[in-house]
PDB file of N, CA and C in Angstrom:
ATOM      1  N   MET E   1       0.844  -1.176   0.000  1.00 53.00           N
ATOM      2  CA  MET E   1       0.000   0.000   0.000  1.00 53.00           C
ATOM      3  C   MET E   1       0.889   1.238   0.000  1.00 53.00           C
ATOM      4  N   SER E   2       0.661   2.146  -0.926  1.00 62.00           N
ATOM      5  CA  SER E   2       1.407   3.391  -1.006  1.00 62.00           C
ATOM      6  C   SER E   2       0.822   4.393  -0.022  1.00 62.00           C
ATOM      7  N   HIS E   3       1.687   5.235   0.507  1.00 80.00           N
ATOM      8  CA  HIS E   3       1.207   6.313   1.361  1.00 80.00           C
ATOM      9  C   HIS E   3       2.152   7.497   1.293  1.00 80.00           C
ATOM     10  N   VAL E   4       1.658   8.625   1.786  1.00 88.00           N
ATOM     11  CA  VAL E   4       2.394   9.887   1.734  1.00 88.00           C
ATOM     12  C   VAL E   4       2.472  10.442   3.146  1.00 88.00           C
ATOM     13  N   THR E   5       3.654  10.939   3.510  1.00 91.00           N
ATOM     14  CA  THR E   5       3.846  11.628   4.778  1.00 91.00           C
ATOM     15  C   THR E   5       4.466  12.981   4.505  1.00 91.00           C
ATOM     16  N   THR E   6       4.365  13.872   5.486  1.00 95.00           N
ATOM     17  CA  THR E   6       4.978  15.193   5.361  1.00 95.00           C
ATOM     18  C   THR E   6       5.408  15.696   6.719  1.00 95.00           C
ATOM     19  N   HIS E   7       6.259  16.694   6.689  1.00 95.00           N
ATOM     20  CA  HIS E   7       6.809  17.307   7.893  1.00 95.00           C
ATOM     21  C   HIS E   7       6.958  18.790   7.580  1.00 95.00           C
ATOM     22  N   VAL E   8       6.389  19.653   8.397  1.00 98.00           N
ATOM     23  CA  VAL E   8       6.463  21.098   8.160  1.00 98.00           C
ATOM     24  C   VAL E   8       7.264  21.740   9.284  1.00 98.00           C
ATOM     25  N   LEU E   9       8.332  22.424   8.889  1.00 97.00           N
ATOM     26  CA  LEU E   9       9.153  23.162   9.849  1.00 97.00           C
ATOM     27  C   LEU E   9       8.998  24.646   9.589  1.00 97.00           C
ATOM     28  N   ASP E  10       8.706  25.409  10.634  1.00 97.00           N
ATOM     29  CA  ASP E  10       8.622  26.859  10.545  1.00 97.00           C
ATOM     30  C   ASP E  10      10.026  27.400  10.741  1.00 97.00           C
ATOM     31  N   THR E  11      10.686  27.741   9.645  1.00 96.00           N
ATOM     32  CA  THR E  11      12.081  28.183   9.734  1.00 96.00           C
ATOM     33  C   THR E  11      12.204  29.567  10.348  1.00 96.00           C
ATOM     34  N   GLY E  12      11.099  30.306  10.416  1.00 92.00           N
ATOM     35  CA  GLY E  12      11.120  31.614  11.078  1.00 92.00           C
ATOM     36  C   GLY E  12      11.258  31.487  12.581  1.00 92.00           C
ATOM     37  N   THR E  13      10.725  30.412  13.139  1.00 94.00           N
ATOM     38  CA  THR E  13      10.813  30.191  14.581  1.00 94.00           C
ATOM     39  C   THR E  13      11.795  29.084  14.938  1.00 94.00           C
ATOM     40  N   GLY E  14      12.162  28.282  13.924  1.00 96.00           N
ATOM     41  CA  GLY E  14      13.051  27.158  14.177  1.00 96.00           C
ATOM     42  C   GLY E  14      12.357  25.997  14.878  1.00 96.00           C
ATOM     43  N   ARG E  15      11.029  25.932  14.745  1.00 97.00           N
ATOM     44  CA  ARG E  15      10.256  24.905  15.435  1.00 97.00           C
ATOM     45  C   ARG E  15       9.304  24.203  14.462  1.00 97.00           C
ATOM     46  N   PRO E  16       8.791  23.043  14.841  1.00 98.00           N
ATOM     47  CA  PRO E  16       7.784  22.391  14.003  1.00 98.00           C
ATOM     48  C   PRO E  16       6.552  23.285  13.851  1.00 98.00           C
ATOM     49  N   ALA E  17       5.945  23.256  12.689  1.00 97.00           N
ATOM     50  CA  ALA E  17       4.721  24.010  12.439  1.00 97.00           C
ATOM     51  C   ALA E  17       3.538  23.137  12.845  1.00 97.00           C
ATOM     52  N   VAL E  18       2.965  23.443  13.973  1.00 97.00           N
ATOM     53  CA  VAL E  18       1.871  22.659  14.543  1.00 97.00           C
ATOM     54  C   VAL E  18       0.535  23.201  14.031  1.00 97.00           C
ATOM     55  N   GLY E  19      -0.346  22.303  13.611  1.00 97.00           N
ATOM     56  CA  GLY E  19      -1.698  22.700  13.248  1.00 97.00           C
ATOM     57  C   GLY E  19      -1.889  23.146  11.813  1.00 97.00           C
ATOM     58  N   VAL E  20      -0.962  22.798  10.928  1.00 98.00           N
ATOM     59  CA  VAL E  20      -1.119  23.140   9.512  1.00 98.00           C
ATOM     60  C   VAL E  20      -2.010  22.090   8.852  1.00 98.00           C
ATOM     61  N   ALA E  21      -3.109  22.533   8.259  1.00 97.00           N
ATOM     62  CA  ALA E  21      -3.983  21.622   7.526  1.00 97.00           C
ATOM     63  C   ALA E  21      -3.322  21.266   6.200  1.00 97.00           C
ATOM     64  N   VAL E  22      -3.343  19.970   5.863  1.00 97.00           N
ATOM     65  CA  VAL E  22      -2.710  19.464   4.650  1.00 97.00           C
ATOM     66  C   VAL E  22      -3.734  18.622   3.889  1.00 97.00           C
ATOM     67  N   THR E  23      -3.796  18.851   2.577  1.00 96.00           N
ATOM     68  CA  THR E  23      -4.694  18.091   1.718  1.00 96.00           C
ATOM     69  C   THR E  23      -3.880  17.406   0.637  1.00 96.00           C
ATOM     70  N   LEU E  24      -4.123  16.113   0.447  1.00 94.00           N
ATOM     71  CA  LEU E  24      -3.505  15.361  -0.635  1.00 94.00           C
ATOM     72  C   LEU E  24      -4.489  15.323  -1.798  1.00 94.00           C
ATOM     73  N   LEU E  25      -4.027  15.762  -2.979  1.00 94.00           N
ATOM     74  CA  LEU E  25      -4.854  15.813  -4.182  1.00 94.00           C
ATOM     75  C   LEU E  25      -4.271  14.903  -5.248  1.00 94.00           C
ATOM     76  N   ASP E  26      -5.138  14.305  -6.061  1.00 92.00           N
ATOM     77  CA  ASP E  26      -4.641  13.494  -7.171  1.00 92.00           C
ATOM     78  C   ASP E  26      -4.379  14.389  -8.382  1.00 92.00           C
ATOM     79  N   ALA E  27      -3.964  13.803  -9.491  1.00 92.00           N
ATOM     80  CA  ALA E  27      -3.588  14.562 -10.684  1.00 92.00           C
ATOM     81  C   ALA E  27      -4.744  15.403 -11.220  1.00 92.00           C
ATOM     82  N   GLY E  28      -5.968  14.963 -11.016  1.00 94.00           N
ATOM     83  CA  GLY E  28      -7.131  15.703 -11.487  1.00 94.00           C
ATOM     84  C   GLY E  28      -7.610  16.772 -10.529  1.00 94.00           C
ATOM     85  N   GLY E  29      -6.959  16.882  -9.371  1.00 94.00           N
ATOM     86  CA  GLY E  29      -7.335  17.888  -8.378  1.00 94.00           C
ATOM     87  C   GLY E  29      -8.362  17.424  -7.370  1.00 94.00           C
ATOM     88  N   SER E  30      -8.709  16.148  -7.400  1.00 93.00           N
ATOM     89  CA  SER E  30      -9.664  15.612  -6.427  1.00 93.00           C
ATOM     90  C   SER E  30      -8.972  15.324  -5.104  1.00 93.00           C
ATOM     91  N   GLU E  31      -9.676  15.605  -4.014  1.00 93.00           N
ATOM     92  CA  GLU E  31      -9.135  15.355  -2.685  1.00 93.00           C
ATOM     93  C   GLU E  31      -9.061  13.860  -2.426  1.00 93.00           C
ATOM     94  N   VAL E  32      -7.885  13.421  -2.005  1.00 91.00           N
ATOM     95  CA  VAL E  32      -7.653  12.014  -1.693  1.00 91.00           C
ATOM     96  C   VAL E  32      -7.654  11.799  -0.183  1.00 91.00           C
ATOM     97  N   ALA E  33      -7.033  12.726   0.554  1.00 92.00           N
ATOM     98  CA  ALA E  33      -6.931  12.598   2.008  1.00 92.00           C
ATOM     99  C   ALA E  33      -6.604  13.956   2.609  1.00 92.00           C
ATOM    100  N   THR E  34      -6.853  14.081   3.905  1.00 93.00           N
ATOM    101  CA  THR E  34      -6.511  15.304   4.627  1.00 93.00           C
ATOM    102  C   THR E  34      -5.860  14.945   5.952  1.00 93.00           C
ATOM    103  N   GLY E  35      -5.164  15.909   6.513  1.00 94.00           N
ATOM    104  CA  GLY E  35      -4.547  15.734   7.812  1.00 94.00           C
ATOM    105  C   GLY E  35      -4.147  17.083   8.378  1.00 94.00           C
ATOM    106  N   VAL E  36      -3.680  17.072   9.608  1.00 96.00           N
ATOM    107  CA  VAL E  36      -3.214  18.281  10.284  1.00 96.00           C
ATOM    108  C   VAL E  36      -1.905  17.923  10.969  1.00 96.00           C
ATOM    109  N   THR E  37      -0.910  18.816  10.863  1.00 97.00           N
ATOM    110  CA  THR E  37       0.385  18.522  11.476  1.00 97.00           C
ATOM    111  C   THR E  37       0.259  18.430  12.993  1.00 97.00           C
ATOM    112  N   ASP E  38       0.982  17.467  13.553  1.00 96.00           N
ATOM    113  CA  ASP E  38       0.954  17.219  14.987  1.00 96.00           C
ATOM    114  C   ASP E  38       1.986  18.092  15.711  1.00 96.00           C
ATOM    115  N   THR E  39       2.248  17.793  16.970  1.00 97.00           N
ATOM    116  CA  THR E  39       3.168  18.606  17.774  1.00 97.00           C
ATOM    117  C   THR E  39       4.609  18.550  17.280  1.00 97.00           C
ATOM    118  N   ASP E  40       4.909  17.574  16.429  1.00 97.00           N
ATOM    119  CA  ASP E  40       6.239  17.481  15.818  1.00 97.00           C
ATOM    120  C   ASP E  40       6.232  18.033  14.395  1.00 97.00           C
ATOM    121  N   GLY E  41       5.107  18.649  13.973  1.00 97.00           N
ATOM    122  CA  GLY E  41       4.996  19.209  12.632  1.00 97.00           C
ATOM    123  C   GLY E  41       4.775  18.160  11.559  1.00 97.00           C
ATOM    124  N   ARG E  42       4.351  16.969  11.945  1.00 95.00           N
ATOM    125  CA  ARG E  42       4.232  15.861  10.996  1.00 95.00           C
ATOM    126  C   ARG E  42       2.785  15.437  10.762  1.00 95.00           C
ATOM    127  N   VAL E  43       2.533  14.993   9.525  1.00 93.00           N
ATOM    128  CA  VAL E  43       1.354  14.204   9.204  1.00 93.00           C
ATOM    129  C   VAL E  43       1.934  12.869   8.795  1.00 93.00           C
ATOM    130  N   ARG E  44       1.750  11.890   9.631  1.00 83.00           N
ATOM    131  CA  ARG E  44       2.461  10.621   9.476  1.00 83.00           C
ATOM    132  C   ARG E  44       1.877   9.690   8.416  1.00 83.00           C
ATOM    133  N   ASP E  45       0.642   9.898   8.034  1.00 75.00           N
ATOM    134  CA  ASP E  45       0.076   9.038   6.992  1.00 75.00           C
ATOM    135  C   ASP E  45      -1.117   9.731   6.353  1.00 75.00           C
ATOM    136  N   LEU E  46      -0.940  10.189   5.137  1.00 81.00           N
ATOM    137  CA  LEU E  46      -2.034  10.769   4.370  1.00 81.00           C
ATOM    138  C   LEU E  46      -2.587   9.689   3.447  1.00 81.00           C
ATOM    139  N   GLY E  47      -3.684   9.177   3.819  1.00 64.00           N
ATOM    140  CA  GLY E  47      -4.319   8.197   2.959  1.00 64.00           C
ATOM    141  C   GLY E  47      -3.998   6.764   3.308  1.00 64.00           C
ATOM    142  N   PRO E  48      -4.785   6.166   4.192  1.00 59.00           N
ATOM    143  CA  PRO E  48      -4.633   4.735   4.446  1.00 59.00           C
ATOM    144  C   PRO E  48      -5.296   3.938   3.331  1.00 59.00           C
ATOM    145  N   ILE E  49      -5.075   4.399   2.113  1.00 69.00           N
ATOM    146  CA  ILE E  49      -5.665   3.782   0.934  1.00 69.00           C
ATOM    147  C   ILE E  49      -4.546   3.430  -0.030  1.00 69.00           C
ATOM    148  N   ALA E  50      -4.836   2.572  -0.954  1.00 74.00           N
ATOM    149  CA  ALA E  50      -3.832   2.211  -1.956  1.00 74.00           C
ATOM    150  C   ALA E  50      -3.745   3.337  -2.986  1.00 74.00           C
ATOM    151  N   LEU E  51      -2.611   3.977  -3.060  1.00 82.00           N
ATOM    152  CA  LEU E  51      -2.375   5.027  -4.043  1.00 82.00           C
ATOM    153  C   LEU E  51      -1.632   4.414  -5.220  1.00 82.00           C
ATOM    154  N   VAL E  52      -2.085   4.717  -6.401  1.00 85.00           N
ATOM    155  CA  VAL E  52      -1.418   4.216  -7.598  1.00 85.00           C
ATOM    156  C   VAL E  52      -0.290   5.176  -7.969  1.00 85.00           C
ATOM    157  N   PRO E  53       0.750   4.685  -8.647  1.00 86.00           N
ATOM    158  CA  PRO E  53       1.806   5.595  -9.094  1.00 86.00           C
ATOM    159  C   PRO E  53       1.227   6.709  -9.960  1.00 86.00           C
ATOM    160  N   GLY E  54       1.797   7.890  -9.822  1.00 89.00           N
ATOM    161  CA  GLY E  54       1.322   9.028 -10.604  1.00 89.00           C
ATOM    162  C   GLY E  54       1.694  10.330  -9.948  1.00 89.00           C
ATOM    163  N   THR E  55       1.106  11.399 -10.439  1.00 93.00           N
ATOM    164  CA  THR E  55       1.364  12.734  -9.918  1.00 93.00           C
ATOM    165  C   THR E  55       0.317  13.089  -8.867  1.00 93.00           C
ATOM    166  N   TYR E  56       0.788  13.616  -7.763  1.00 93.00           N
ATOM    167  CA  TYR E  56      -0.071  14.061  -6.668  1.00 93.00           C
ATOM    168  C   TYR E  56       0.376  15.452  -6.242  1.00 93.00           C
ATOM    169  N   ARG E  57      -0.459  16.119  -5.463  1.00 96.00           N
ATOM    170  CA  ARG E  57      -0.108  17.425  -4.915  1.00 96.00           C
ATOM    171  C   ARG E  57      -0.471  17.462  -3.439  1.00 96.00           C
ATOM    172  N   LEU E  58       0.386  18.113  -2.672  1.00 96.00           N
ATOM    173  CA  LEU E  58       0.071  18.411  -1.281  1.00 96.00           C
ATOM    174  C   LEU E  58      -0.233  19.900  -1.201  1.00 96.00           C
ATOM    175  N   ARG E  59      -1.368  20.234  -0.606  1.00 98.00           N
ATOM    176  CA  ARG E  59      -1.742  21.632  -0.395  1.00 98.00           C
ATOM    177  C   ARG E  59      -1.676  21.915   1.102  1.00 98.00           C
ATOM    178  N   PHE E  60      -0.863  22.897   1.452  1.00 98.00           N
ATOM    179  CA  PHE E  60      -0.655  23.296   2.845  1.00 98.00           C
ATOM    180  C   PHE E  60      -1.388  24.613   3.098  1.00 98.00           C
ATOM    181  N   ALA E  61      -2.209  24.666   4.127  1.00 98.00           N
ATOM    182  CA  ALA E  61      -2.975  25.869   4.458  1.00 98.00           C
ATOM    183  C   ALA E  61      -2.112  26.814   5.303  1.00 98.00           C
ATOM    184  N   THR E  62      -1.144  27.428   4.661  1.00 97.00           N
ATOM    185  CA  THR E  62      -0.172  28.275   5.367  1.00 97.00           C
ATOM    186  C   THR E  62      -0.773  29.600   5.816  1.00 97.00           C
ATOM    187  N   GLY E  63      -1.727  30.127   5.074  1.00 96.00           N
ATOM    188  CA  GLY E  63      -2.357  31.387   5.462  1.00 96.00           C
ATOM    189  C   GLY E  63      -3.071  31.266   6.795  1.00 96.00           C
ATOM    190  N   ALA E  64      -3.822  30.190   6.971  1.00 97.00           N
ATOM    191  CA  ALA E  64      -4.534  29.971   8.233  1.00 97.00           C
ATOM    192  C   ALA E  64      -3.552  29.762   9.386  1.00 97.00           C
ATOM    193  N   TYR E  65      -2.463  29.043   9.112  1.00 96.00           N
ATOM    194  CA  TYR E  65      -1.434  28.807  10.127  1.00 96.00           C
ATOM    195  C   TYR E  65      -0.874  30.139  10.635  1.00 96.00           C
ATOM    196  N   TYR E  66      -0.503  31.025   9.716  1.00 96.00           N
ATOM    197  CA  TYR E  66       0.066  32.316  10.127  1.00 96.00           C
ATOM    198  C   TYR E  66      -0.987  33.260  10.696  1.00 96.00           C
ATOM    199  N   ALA E  67      -2.212  33.207  10.196  1.00 96.00           N
ATOM    200  CA  ALA E  67      -3.276  34.056  10.737  1.00 96.00           C
ATOM    201  C   ALA E  67      -3.521  33.743  12.211  1.00 96.00           C
ATOM    202  N   GLU E  68      -3.468  32.453  12.550  1.00 94.00           N
ATOM    203  CA  GLU E  68      -3.620  32.044  13.946  1.00 94.00           C
ATOM    204  C   GLU E  68      -2.544  32.643  14.834  1.00 94.00           C
ATOM    205  N   ARG E  69      -1.405  32.917  14.256  1.00 94.00           N
ATOM    206  CA  ARG E  69      -0.269  33.472  15.001  1.00 94.00           C
ATOM    207  C   ARG E  69      -0.151  34.979  14.832  1.00 94.00           C
ATOM    208  N   ARG E  70      -1.139  35.576  14.193  1.00 96.00           N
ATOM    209  CA  ARG E  70      -1.167  37.015  13.918  1.00 96.00           C
ATOM    210  C   ARG E  70       0.097  37.473  13.190  1.00 96.00           C
ATOM    211  N   GLN E  71       0.485  36.674  12.206  1.00 94.00           N
ATOM    212  CA  GLN E  71       1.695  36.911  11.413  1.00 94.00           C
ATOM    213  C   GLN E  71       1.292  37.066   9.952  1.00 94.00           C
ATOM    214  N   ASP E  72       1.737  38.138   9.309  1.00 95.00           N
ATOM    215  CA  ASP E  72       1.499  38.293   7.877  1.00 95.00           C
ATOM    216  C   ASP E  72       2.289  37.249   7.106  1.00 95.00           C
ATOM    217  N   THR E  73       1.748  36.840   5.971  1.00 95.00           N
ATOM    218  CA  THR E  73       2.446  35.919   5.085  1.00 95.00           C
ATOM    219  C   THR E  73       2.110  36.255   3.644  1.00 95.00           C
ATOM    220  N   PHE E  74       3.022  35.992   2.768  1.00 96.00           N
ATOM    221  CA  PHE E  74       2.829  36.226   1.341  1.00 96.00           C
ATOM    222  C   PHE E  74       2.089  35.060   0.693  1.00 96.00           C
ATOM    223  N   PHE E  75       2.156  33.901   1.308  1.00 94.00           N
ATOM    224  CA  PHE E  75       1.598  32.683   0.726  1.00 94.00           C
ATOM    225  C   PHE E  75       0.374  32.207   1.511  1.00 94.00           C
ATOM    226  N   PRO E  76      -0.841  32.401   0.982  1.00 96.00           N
ATOM    227  CA  PRO E  76      -2.025  31.904   1.678  1.00 96.00           C
ATOM    228  C   PRO E  76      -2.105  30.384   1.671  1.00 96.00           C
ATOM    229  N   GLU E  77      -1.441  29.780   0.703  1.00 97.00           N
ATOM    230  CA  GLU E  77      -1.298  28.333   0.670  1.00 97.00           C
ATOM    231  C   GLU E  77      -0.070  27.986  -0.155  1.00 97.00           C
ATOM    232  N   VAL E  78       0.450  26.808   0.106  1.00 98.00           N
ATOM    233  CA  VAL E  78       1.589  26.295  -0.654  1.00 98.00           C
ATOM    234  C   VAL E  78       1.158  24.961  -1.232  1.00 98.00           C
ATOM    235  N   GLU E  79       1.408  24.772  -2.516  1.00 97.00           N
ATOM    236  CA  GLU E  79       1.076  23.514  -3.151  1.00 97.00           C
ATOM    237  C   GLU E  79       2.333  22.916  -3.761  1.00 97.00           C
ATOM    238  N   VAL E  80       2.572  21.649  -3.486  1.00 97.00           N
ATOM    239  CA  VAL E  80       3.760  20.953  -3.961  1.00 97.00           C
ATOM    240  C   VAL E  80       3.313  19.744  -4.776  1.00 97.00           C
ATOM    241  N   ALA E  81       3.710  19.732  -6.054  1.00 96.00           N
ATOM    242  CA  ALA E  81       3.421  18.585  -6.916  1.00 96.00           C
ATOM    243  C   ALA E  81       4.602  17.624  -6.867  1.00 96.00           C
ATOM    244  N   PHE E  82       4.306  16.325  -6.893  1.00 93.00           N
ATOM    245  CA  PHE E  82       5.368  15.318  -6.841  1.00 93.00           C
ATOM    246  C   PHE E  82       4.896  14.045  -7.517  1.00 93.00           C
ATOM    247  N   SER E  83       5.838  13.222  -7.892  1.00 91.00           N
ATOM    248  CA  SER E  83       5.538  11.939  -8.518  1.00 91.00           C
ATOM    249  C   SER E  83       5.666  10.827  -7.492  1.00 91.00           C
ATOM    250  N   LEU E  84       4.631  10.051  -7.364  1.00 87.00           N
ATOM    251  CA  LEU E  84       4.652   8.895  -6.481  1.00 87.00           C
ATOM    252  C   LEU E  84       4.970   7.683  -7.334  1.00 87.00           C
ATOM    253  N   ASP E  85       6.139   7.096  -7.115  1.00 81.00           N
ATOM    254  CA  ASP E  85       6.539   5.939  -7.905  1.00 81.00           C
ATOM    255  C   ASP E  85       7.002   4.796  -7.024  1.00 81.00           C
ATOM    256  N   GLU E  86       6.876   4.969  -5.733  1.00 70.00           N
ATOM    257  CA  GLU E  86       7.288   3.945  -4.776  1.00 70.00           C
ATOM    258  C   GLU E  86       6.158   3.724  -3.780  1.00 70.00           C
ATOM    259  N   ALA E  87       6.403   2.894  -2.819  1.00 74.00           N
ATOM    260  CA  ALA E  87       5.389   2.618  -1.813  1.00 74.00           C
ATOM    261  C   ALA E  87       5.205   3.777  -0.839  1.00 74.00           C
ATOM    262  N   HIS E  88       6.210   4.648  -0.716  1.00 80.00           N
ATOM    263  CA  HIS E  88       6.145   5.719   0.264  1.00 80.00           C
ATOM    264  C   HIS E  88       6.786   6.971  -0.301  1.00 80.00           C
ATOM    265  N   ALA E  89       6.138   8.098  -0.089  1.00 87.00           N
ATOM    266  CA  ALA E  89       6.730   9.387  -0.438  1.00 87.00           C
ATOM    267  C   ALA E  89       6.673  10.274   0.794  1.00 87.00           C
ATOM    268  N   HIS E  90       7.813  10.871   1.138  1.00 91.00           N
ATOM    269  CA  HIS E  90       7.881  11.824   2.240  1.00 91.00           C
ATOM    270  C   HIS E  90       8.231  13.171   1.643  1.00 91.00           C
ATOM    271  N   VAL E  91       7.352  14.165   1.850  1.00 95.00           N
ATOM    272  CA  VAL E  91       7.501  15.480   1.231  1.00 95.00           C
ATOM    273  C   VAL E  91       7.544  16.536   2.330  1.00 95.00           C
ATOM    274  N   PRO E  92       8.749  16.905   2.806  1.00 97.00           N
ATOM    275  CA  PRO E  92       8.874  17.932   3.834  1.00 97.00           C
ATOM    276  C   PRO E  92       8.694  19.341   3.250  1.00 97.00           C
ATOM    277  N   LEU E  93       8.251  20.259   4.099  1.00 98.00           N
ATOM    278  CA  LEU E  93       8.118  21.657   3.725  1.00 98.00           C
ATOM    279  C   LEU E  93       8.833  22.512   4.759  1.00 98.00           C
ATOM    280  N   LEU E  94       9.747  23.350   4.290  1.00 98.00           N
ATOM    281  CA  LEU E  94      10.405  24.344   5.134  1.00 98.00           C
ATOM    282  C   LEU E  94       9.690  25.652   4.861  1.00 98.00           C
ATOM    283  N   LEU E  95       9.162  26.260   5.902  1.00 96.00           N
ATOM    284  CA  LEU E  95       8.222  27.359   5.744  1.00 96.00           C
ATOM    285  C   LEU E  95       8.643  28.588   6.529  1.00 96.00           C
ATOM    286  N   SER E  96       8.500  29.749   5.920  1.00 96.00           N
ATOM    287  CA  SER E  96       8.613  31.026   6.624  1.00 96.00           C
ATOM    288  C   SER E  96       7.530  31.926   6.038  1.00 96.00           C
ATOM    289  N   PRO E  97       7.259  33.080   6.631  1.00 95.00           N
ATOM    290  CA  PRO E  97       6.163  33.916   6.135  1.00 95.00           C
ATOM    291  C   PRO E  97       6.323  34.372   4.682  1.00 95.00           C
ATOM    292  N   PHE E  98       7.552  34.465   4.197  1.00 96.00           N
ATOM    293  CA  PHE E  98       7.758  35.014   2.864  1.00 96.00           C
ATOM    294  C   PHE E  98       8.602  34.131   1.953  1.00 96.00           C
ATOM    295  N   ALA E  99       8.765  32.853   2.334  1.00 96.00           N
ATOM    296  CA  ALA E  99       9.517  31.909   1.502  1.00 96.00           C
ATOM    297  C   ALA E  99       9.146  30.491   1.926  1.00 96.00           C
ATOM    298  N   HIS E 100       9.398  29.565   1.012  1.00 97.00           N
ATOM    299  CA  HIS E 100       9.233  28.156   1.350  1.00 97.00           C
ATOM    300  C   HIS E 100      10.135  27.329   0.454  1.00 97.00           C
ATOM    301  N   SER E 101      10.435  26.124   0.917  1.00 97.00           N
ATOM    302  CA  SER E 101      11.289  25.207   0.180  1.00 97.00           C
ATOM    303  C   SER E 101      10.830  23.796   0.507  1.00 97.00           C
ATOM    304  N   THR E 102      11.104  22.885  -0.409  1.00 96.00           N
ATOM    305  CA  THR E 102      10.759  21.485  -0.193  1.00 96.00           C
ATOM    306  C   THR E 102      11.821  20.606  -0.817  1.00 96.00           C
ATOM    307  N   TYR E 103      11.777  19.333  -0.507  1.00 94.00           N
ATOM    308  CA  TYR E 103      12.724  18.384  -1.044  1.00 94.00           C
ATOM    309  C   TYR E 103      12.146  16.989  -0.916  1.00 94.00           C
ATOM    310  N   ARG E 104      12.760  16.036  -1.579  1.00 91.00           N
ATOM    311  CA  ARG E 104      12.316  14.646  -1.454  1.00 91.00           C
ATOM    312  C   ARG E 104      12.933  14.073  -0.192  1.00 91.00           C
ATOM    313  N   GLY E 105      12.092  13.751   0.746  1.00 89.00           N
ATOM    314  CA  GLY E 105      12.560  13.203   2.009  1.00 89.00           C
ATOM    315  C   GLY E 105      12.690  11.689   1.935  1.00 89.00           C
ATOM    316  N   SER E 106      13.074  11.123   3.064  1.00 83.00           N
ATOM    317  CA  SER E 106      13.237   9.665   3.097  1.00 83.00           C
ATOM    318  C   SER E 106      12.357   9.079   4.199  1.00 83.00           C
TER     319      SER E 106
END
């Protein structure tokens, strides 16, 4: 069974980003699964379903995260497209109010 995990770090504070809503979308834009980052900034399993190889997107609700903290941000949401070709994909997000970065995790 394929699955997707993510980890969000708030690089502005140097701490895990707790409470970020995350949506997993398929290539057509349909919602596959949702989650919210835990106290370690992680969503440990998006979709306890069999995911087929292909293109997916993770949408992070960064605007709501920063609004809760009364912090301005340039990005109301961040969307990361990636190819799922293995049983597991880990897609971390490094986040600050005015920049973001991602990479293929392990």
